[in-house]
GROMACS .gro file of C-alpha atoms in nm:
model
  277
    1UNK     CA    1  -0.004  -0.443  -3.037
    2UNK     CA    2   0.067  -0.509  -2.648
    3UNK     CA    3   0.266  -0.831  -2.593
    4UNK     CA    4   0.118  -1.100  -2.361
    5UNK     CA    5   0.256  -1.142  -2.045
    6UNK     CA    6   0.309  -1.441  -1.823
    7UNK     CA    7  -0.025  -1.445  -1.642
    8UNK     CA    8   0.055  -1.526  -1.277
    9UNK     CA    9  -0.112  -1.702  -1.036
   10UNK     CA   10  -0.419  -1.604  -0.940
   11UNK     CA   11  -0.557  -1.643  -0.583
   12UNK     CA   12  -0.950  -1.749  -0.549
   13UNK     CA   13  -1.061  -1.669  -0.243
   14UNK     CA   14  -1.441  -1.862  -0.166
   15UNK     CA   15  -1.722  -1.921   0.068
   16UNK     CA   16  -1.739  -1.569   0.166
   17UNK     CA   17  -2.055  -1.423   0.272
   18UNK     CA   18  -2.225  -1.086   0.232
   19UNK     CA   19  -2.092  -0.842   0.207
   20UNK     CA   20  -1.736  -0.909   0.182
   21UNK     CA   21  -1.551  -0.737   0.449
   22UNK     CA   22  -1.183  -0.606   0.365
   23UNK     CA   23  -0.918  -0.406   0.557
   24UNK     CA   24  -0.656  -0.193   0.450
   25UNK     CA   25  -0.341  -0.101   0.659
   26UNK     CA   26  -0.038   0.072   0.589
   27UNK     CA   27   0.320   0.240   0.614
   28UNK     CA   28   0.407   0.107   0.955
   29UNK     CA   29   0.773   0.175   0.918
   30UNK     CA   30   0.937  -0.108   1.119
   31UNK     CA   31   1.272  -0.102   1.208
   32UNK     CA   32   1.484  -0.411   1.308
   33UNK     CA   33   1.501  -0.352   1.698
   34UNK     CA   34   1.145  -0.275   1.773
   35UNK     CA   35   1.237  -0.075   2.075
   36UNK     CA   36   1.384   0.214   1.813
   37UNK     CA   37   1.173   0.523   1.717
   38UNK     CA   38   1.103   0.726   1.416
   39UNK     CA   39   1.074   1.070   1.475
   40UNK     CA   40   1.003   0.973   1.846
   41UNK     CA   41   0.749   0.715   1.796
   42UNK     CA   42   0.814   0.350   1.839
   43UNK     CA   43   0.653   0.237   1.512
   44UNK     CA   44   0.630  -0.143   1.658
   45UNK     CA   45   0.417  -0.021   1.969
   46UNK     CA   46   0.190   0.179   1.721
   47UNK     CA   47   0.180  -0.117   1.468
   48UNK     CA   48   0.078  -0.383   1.742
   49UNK     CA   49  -0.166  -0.134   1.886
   50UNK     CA   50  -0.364  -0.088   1.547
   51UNK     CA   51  -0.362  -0.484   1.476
   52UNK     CA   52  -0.527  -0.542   1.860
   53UNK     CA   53  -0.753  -0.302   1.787
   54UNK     CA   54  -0.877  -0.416   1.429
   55UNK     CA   55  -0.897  -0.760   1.632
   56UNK     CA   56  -1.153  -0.589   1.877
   57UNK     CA   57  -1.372  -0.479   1.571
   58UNK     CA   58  -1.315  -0.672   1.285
   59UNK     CA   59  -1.450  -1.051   1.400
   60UNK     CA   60  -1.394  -1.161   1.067
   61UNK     CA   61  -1.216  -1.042   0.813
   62UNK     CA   62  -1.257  -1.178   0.450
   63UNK     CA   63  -0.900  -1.032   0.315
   64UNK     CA   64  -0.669  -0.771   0.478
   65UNK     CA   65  -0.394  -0.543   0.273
   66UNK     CA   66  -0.083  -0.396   0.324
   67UNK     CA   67  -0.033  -0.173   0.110
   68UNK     CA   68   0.358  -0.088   0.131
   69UNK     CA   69   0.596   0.074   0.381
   70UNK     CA   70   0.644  -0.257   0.593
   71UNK     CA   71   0.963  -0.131   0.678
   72UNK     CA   72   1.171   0.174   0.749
   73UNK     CA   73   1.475  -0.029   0.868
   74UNK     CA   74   1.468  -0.319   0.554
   75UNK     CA   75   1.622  -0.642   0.724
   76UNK     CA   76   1.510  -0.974   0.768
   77UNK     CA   77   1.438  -0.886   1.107
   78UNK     CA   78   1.210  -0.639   1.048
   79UNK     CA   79   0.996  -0.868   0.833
   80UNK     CA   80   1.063  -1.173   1.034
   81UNK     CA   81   0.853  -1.015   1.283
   82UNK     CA   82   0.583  -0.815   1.085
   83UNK     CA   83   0.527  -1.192   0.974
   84UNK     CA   84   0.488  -1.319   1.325
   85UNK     CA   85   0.277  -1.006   1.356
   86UNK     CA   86   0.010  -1.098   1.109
   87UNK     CA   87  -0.021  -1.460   1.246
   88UNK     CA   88  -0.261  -1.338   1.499
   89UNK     CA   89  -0.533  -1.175   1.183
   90UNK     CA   90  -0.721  -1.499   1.132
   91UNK     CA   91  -0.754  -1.382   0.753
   92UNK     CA   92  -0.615  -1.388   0.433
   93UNK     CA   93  -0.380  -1.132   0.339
   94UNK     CA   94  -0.138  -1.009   0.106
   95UNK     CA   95   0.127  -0.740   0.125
   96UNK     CA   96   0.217  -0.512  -0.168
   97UNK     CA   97   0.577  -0.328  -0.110
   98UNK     CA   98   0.630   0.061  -0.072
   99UNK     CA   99   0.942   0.259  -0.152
  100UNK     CA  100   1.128   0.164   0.176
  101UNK     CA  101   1.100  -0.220   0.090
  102UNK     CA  102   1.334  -0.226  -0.166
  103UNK     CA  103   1.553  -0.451  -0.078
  104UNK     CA  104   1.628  -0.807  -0.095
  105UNK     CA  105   1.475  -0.878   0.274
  106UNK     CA  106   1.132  -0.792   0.164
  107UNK     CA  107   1.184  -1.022  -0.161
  108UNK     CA  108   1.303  -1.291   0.079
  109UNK     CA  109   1.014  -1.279   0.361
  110UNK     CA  110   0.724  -1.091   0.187
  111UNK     CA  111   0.751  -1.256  -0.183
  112UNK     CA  112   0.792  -0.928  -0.385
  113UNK     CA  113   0.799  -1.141  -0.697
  114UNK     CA  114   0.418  -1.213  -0.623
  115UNK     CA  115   0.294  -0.911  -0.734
  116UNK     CA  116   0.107  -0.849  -0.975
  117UNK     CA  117  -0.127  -1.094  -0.825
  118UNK     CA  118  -0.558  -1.111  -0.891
  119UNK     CA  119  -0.715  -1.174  -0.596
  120UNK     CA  120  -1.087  -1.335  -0.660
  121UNK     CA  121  -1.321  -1.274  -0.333
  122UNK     CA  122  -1.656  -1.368  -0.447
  123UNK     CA  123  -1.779  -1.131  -0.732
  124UNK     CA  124  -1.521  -0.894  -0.675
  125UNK     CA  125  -1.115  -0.915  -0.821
  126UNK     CA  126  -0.866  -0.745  -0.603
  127UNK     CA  127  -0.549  -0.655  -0.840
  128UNK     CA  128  -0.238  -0.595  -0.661
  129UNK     CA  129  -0.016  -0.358  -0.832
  130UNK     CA  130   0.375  -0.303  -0.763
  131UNK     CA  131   0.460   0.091  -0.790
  132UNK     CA  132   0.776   0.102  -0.673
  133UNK     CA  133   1.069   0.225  -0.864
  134UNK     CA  134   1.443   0.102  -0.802
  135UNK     CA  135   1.591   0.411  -0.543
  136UNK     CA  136   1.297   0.641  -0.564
  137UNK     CA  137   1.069   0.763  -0.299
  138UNK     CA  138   0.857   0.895  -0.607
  139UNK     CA  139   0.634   0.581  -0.772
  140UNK     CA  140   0.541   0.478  -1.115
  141UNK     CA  141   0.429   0.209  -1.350
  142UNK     CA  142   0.619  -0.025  -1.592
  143UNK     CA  143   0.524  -0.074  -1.957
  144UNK     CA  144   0.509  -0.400  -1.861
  145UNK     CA  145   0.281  -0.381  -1.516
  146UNK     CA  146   0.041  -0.121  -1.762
  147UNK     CA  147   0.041  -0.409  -1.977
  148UNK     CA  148  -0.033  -0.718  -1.697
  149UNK     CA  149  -0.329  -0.464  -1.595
  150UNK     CA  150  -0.494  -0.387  -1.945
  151UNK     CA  151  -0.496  -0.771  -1.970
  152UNK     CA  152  -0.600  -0.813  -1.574
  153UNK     CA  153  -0.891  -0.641  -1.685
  154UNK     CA  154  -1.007  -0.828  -1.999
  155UNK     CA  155  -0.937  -1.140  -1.782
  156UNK     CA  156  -1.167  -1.100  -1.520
  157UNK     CA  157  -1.430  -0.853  -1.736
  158UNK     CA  158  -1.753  -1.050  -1.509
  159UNK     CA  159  -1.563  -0.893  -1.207
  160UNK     CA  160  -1.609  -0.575  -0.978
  161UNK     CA  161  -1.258  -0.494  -0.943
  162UNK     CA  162  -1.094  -0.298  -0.667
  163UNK     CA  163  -0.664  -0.227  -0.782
  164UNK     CA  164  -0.404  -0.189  -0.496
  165UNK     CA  165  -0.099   0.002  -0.515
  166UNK     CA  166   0.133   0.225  -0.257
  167UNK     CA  167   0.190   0.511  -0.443
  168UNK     CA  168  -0.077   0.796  -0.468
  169UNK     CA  169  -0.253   0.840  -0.792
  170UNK     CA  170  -0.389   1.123  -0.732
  171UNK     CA  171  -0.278   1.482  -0.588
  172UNK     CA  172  -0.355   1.455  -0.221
  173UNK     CA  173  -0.318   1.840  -0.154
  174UNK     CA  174  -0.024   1.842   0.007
  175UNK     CA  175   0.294   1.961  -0.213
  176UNK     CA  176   0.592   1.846  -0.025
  177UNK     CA  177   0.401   1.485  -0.078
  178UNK     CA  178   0.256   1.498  -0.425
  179UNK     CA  179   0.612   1.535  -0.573
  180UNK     CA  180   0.647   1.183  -0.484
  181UNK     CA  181   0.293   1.051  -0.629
  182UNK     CA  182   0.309   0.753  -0.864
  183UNK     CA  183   0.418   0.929  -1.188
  184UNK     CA  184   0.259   0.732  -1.423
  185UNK     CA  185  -0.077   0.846  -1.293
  186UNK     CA  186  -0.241   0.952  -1.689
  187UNK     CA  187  -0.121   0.598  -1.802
  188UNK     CA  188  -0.283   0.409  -1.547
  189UNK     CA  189  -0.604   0.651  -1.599
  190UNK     CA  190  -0.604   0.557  -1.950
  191UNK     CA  191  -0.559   0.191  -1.893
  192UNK     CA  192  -0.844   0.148  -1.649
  193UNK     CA  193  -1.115   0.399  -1.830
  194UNK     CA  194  -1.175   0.161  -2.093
  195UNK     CA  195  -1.284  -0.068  -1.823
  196UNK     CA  196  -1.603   0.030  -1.603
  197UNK     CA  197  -1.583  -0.231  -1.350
  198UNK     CA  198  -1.359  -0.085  -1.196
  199UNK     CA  199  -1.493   0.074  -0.849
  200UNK     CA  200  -1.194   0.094  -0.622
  201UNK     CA  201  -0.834   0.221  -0.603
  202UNK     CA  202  -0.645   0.173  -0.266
  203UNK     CA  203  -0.317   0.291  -0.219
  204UNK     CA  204  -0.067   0.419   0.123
  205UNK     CA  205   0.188   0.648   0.094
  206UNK     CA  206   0.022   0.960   0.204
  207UNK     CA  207  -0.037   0.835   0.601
  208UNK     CA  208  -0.351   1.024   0.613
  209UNK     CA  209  -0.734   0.944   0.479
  210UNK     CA  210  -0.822   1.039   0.125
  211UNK     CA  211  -1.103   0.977  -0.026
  212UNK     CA  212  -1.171   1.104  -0.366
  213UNK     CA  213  -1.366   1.029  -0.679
  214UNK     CA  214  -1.231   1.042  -1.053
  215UNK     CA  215  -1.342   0.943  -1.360
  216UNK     CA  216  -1.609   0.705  -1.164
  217UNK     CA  217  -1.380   0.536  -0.974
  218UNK     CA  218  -1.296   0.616  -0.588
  219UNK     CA  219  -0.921   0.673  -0.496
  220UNK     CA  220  -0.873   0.548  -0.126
  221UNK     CA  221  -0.565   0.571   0.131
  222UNK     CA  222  -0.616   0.497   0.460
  223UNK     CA  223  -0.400   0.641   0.786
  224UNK     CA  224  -0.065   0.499   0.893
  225UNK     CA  225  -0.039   0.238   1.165
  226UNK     CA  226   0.290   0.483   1.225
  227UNK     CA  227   0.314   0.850   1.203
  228UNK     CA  228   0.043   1.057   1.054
  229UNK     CA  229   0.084   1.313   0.756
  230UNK     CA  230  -0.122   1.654   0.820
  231UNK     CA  231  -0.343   1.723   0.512
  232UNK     CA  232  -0.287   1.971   0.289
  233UNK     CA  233   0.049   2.138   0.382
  234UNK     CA  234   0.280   2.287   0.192
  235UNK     CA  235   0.572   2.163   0.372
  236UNK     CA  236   0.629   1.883   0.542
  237UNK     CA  237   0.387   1.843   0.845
  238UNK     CA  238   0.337   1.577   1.115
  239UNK     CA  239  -0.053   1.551   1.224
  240UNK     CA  240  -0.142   1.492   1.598
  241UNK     CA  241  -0.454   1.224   1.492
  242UNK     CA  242  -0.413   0.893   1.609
  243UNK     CA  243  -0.288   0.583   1.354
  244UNK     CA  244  -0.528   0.354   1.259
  245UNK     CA  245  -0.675   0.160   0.982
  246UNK     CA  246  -0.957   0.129   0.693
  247UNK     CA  247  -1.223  -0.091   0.645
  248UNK     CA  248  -1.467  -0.175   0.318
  249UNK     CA  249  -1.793  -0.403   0.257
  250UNK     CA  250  -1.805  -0.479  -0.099
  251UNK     CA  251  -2.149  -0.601  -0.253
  252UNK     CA  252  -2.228  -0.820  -0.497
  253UNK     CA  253  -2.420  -0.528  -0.695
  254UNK     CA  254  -2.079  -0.379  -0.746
  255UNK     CA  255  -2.165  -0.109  -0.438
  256UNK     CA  256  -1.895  -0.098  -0.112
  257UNK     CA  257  -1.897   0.113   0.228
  258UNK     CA  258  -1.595   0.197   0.355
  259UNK     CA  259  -1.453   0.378   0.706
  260UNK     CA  260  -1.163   0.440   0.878
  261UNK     CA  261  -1.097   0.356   1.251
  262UNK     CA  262  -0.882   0.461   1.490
  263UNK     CA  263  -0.705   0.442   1.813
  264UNK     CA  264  -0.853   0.606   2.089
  265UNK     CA  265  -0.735   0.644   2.458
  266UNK     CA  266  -0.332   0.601   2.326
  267UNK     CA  267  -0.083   0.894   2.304
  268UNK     CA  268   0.195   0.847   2.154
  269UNK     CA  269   0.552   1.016   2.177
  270UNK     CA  270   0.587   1.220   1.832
  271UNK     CA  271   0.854   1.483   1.760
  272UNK     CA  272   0.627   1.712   1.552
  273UNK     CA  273   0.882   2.028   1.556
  274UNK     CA  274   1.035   1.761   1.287
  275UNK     CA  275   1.124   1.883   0.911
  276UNK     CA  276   1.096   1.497   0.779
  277UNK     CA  277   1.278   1.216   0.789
   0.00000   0.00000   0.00000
């Protein structure tokens, strides 16, 4: 028999039209003097670049993710900023932490403690998932976050539901990545196939688009607003695509479109003779 856990609060978004319009960016690796670089790119110029340009296209926005990897540099700086950042999205968002936000800072600025969270956006339920794991890149679920989710689920059974993590469920392809994937992955498959509402799983990590379907449900990751992952390398590879962001329309139906945008007419300064970082 699972335990109950403290249900917390829920967020009710309302009065949103159709369809609802979400967008998903990620792993912008801030540090806490926005002039430095990682890997030769100044992550802040990249970062501010991708939110002016989903301000160009996105007139409104009905709710905007983060989906982990705030920071590479984890100070209160660094999300003192990324706070002052987001002012200028006139939407509701929320922020979900990655393996480099470990750290009291994010707690402090970015509410770590908030997740897991529902999010209700018309007749959809956005559940935001924590995957971290205390000084591991890799990711994974607790007993107890398998448990908030079963009972997520039961909770808002008249929902579409669309979950939000950082870590990849799913293999992307490339190796030097996937041994870092959330490690939990057949537990969480096993949670969620007893439910059939659910449509969408969004998660970073990977800095690349994915887009793959499993057991009915669509596994999502959008491209870095910071350096770009190539796909399917063996060893660790550094892609010359632009960052950008993702975008979904959910329906009422239970259907969604989703895209991913990018910057054009930018270059960027990347050292990609680089073995990681």
């Amino acid at each position: 028999m699972m335990c109950q856990v403290d249900r917390p609060a829920s967020q009710n978004i309302s009065d949103v039209a159709q369809p609802i319009r979400v967008v998903q960016c990620s792993d912008m690796h801030l540090f806490s003097d926005p002039q430095s670089k990682l890997l030769g790119l100044n992550t802040q110029a990249s970062f501010t670049a991708v939110l002016e340009l989903i301000q160009q296209e996105q007139p409104h926005i009905d709710l905007l993710l983060s989906t982990g990897d705030v920071a590479q540099q984890s100070t209160p700086d660094t999300y003192a900023r990324f706070l002052a950042d987001m002012q200028s999205i006139q939407a509701p968002w929320f922020s979900i932490p990655g393996n480099h936000d470990l750290d009291d800072a994010y707690k402090q600025y970015l509410n770590l403690d908030v997740t897991p969270t529902e999010v209700i956006i018309g007749n959809w339920c956005c559940i935001l998932l924590n995957s971290t794991l205390h000084n591991e890149i890799a990711g994974g679920f607790t007993e107890l976050t398998l448990t908030y989710l079963q009972q997520a689920l039961e909770r808002q059974k008249d929902k579409h539901i669309m979950i939000a993590l950082h870590h990849n469920p799913l293999a992307v392809g490339c190796d030097w990545l996937d041994q870092h994937m959330l490690k939990t992955s057949d537990e969480f498959f096993n949670t969620i196939a007893h439910f059939p509402q659910v449509k969408v799983v969004l998660h970073g990590h990977v800095h690349q688009q994915f887009e793959q379907l499993h057991q009915h449900v669509m596994y999502l990751a959008c491209p870095s607003t910071s350096l770009q992952f190539k796909p399917q390398c063996k060893d660790f590879t550094l892609d010359t695509i632009n960052p950008g962001y993702r975008w979904l329309d959910l329906y009422d139906d239970g259907q969604f479109e989703t895209g991913v945008s990018r910057l054009k007419d930018h270059e960027f300064i990347v050292d990609y003779q680089s073995n990681g970082y």
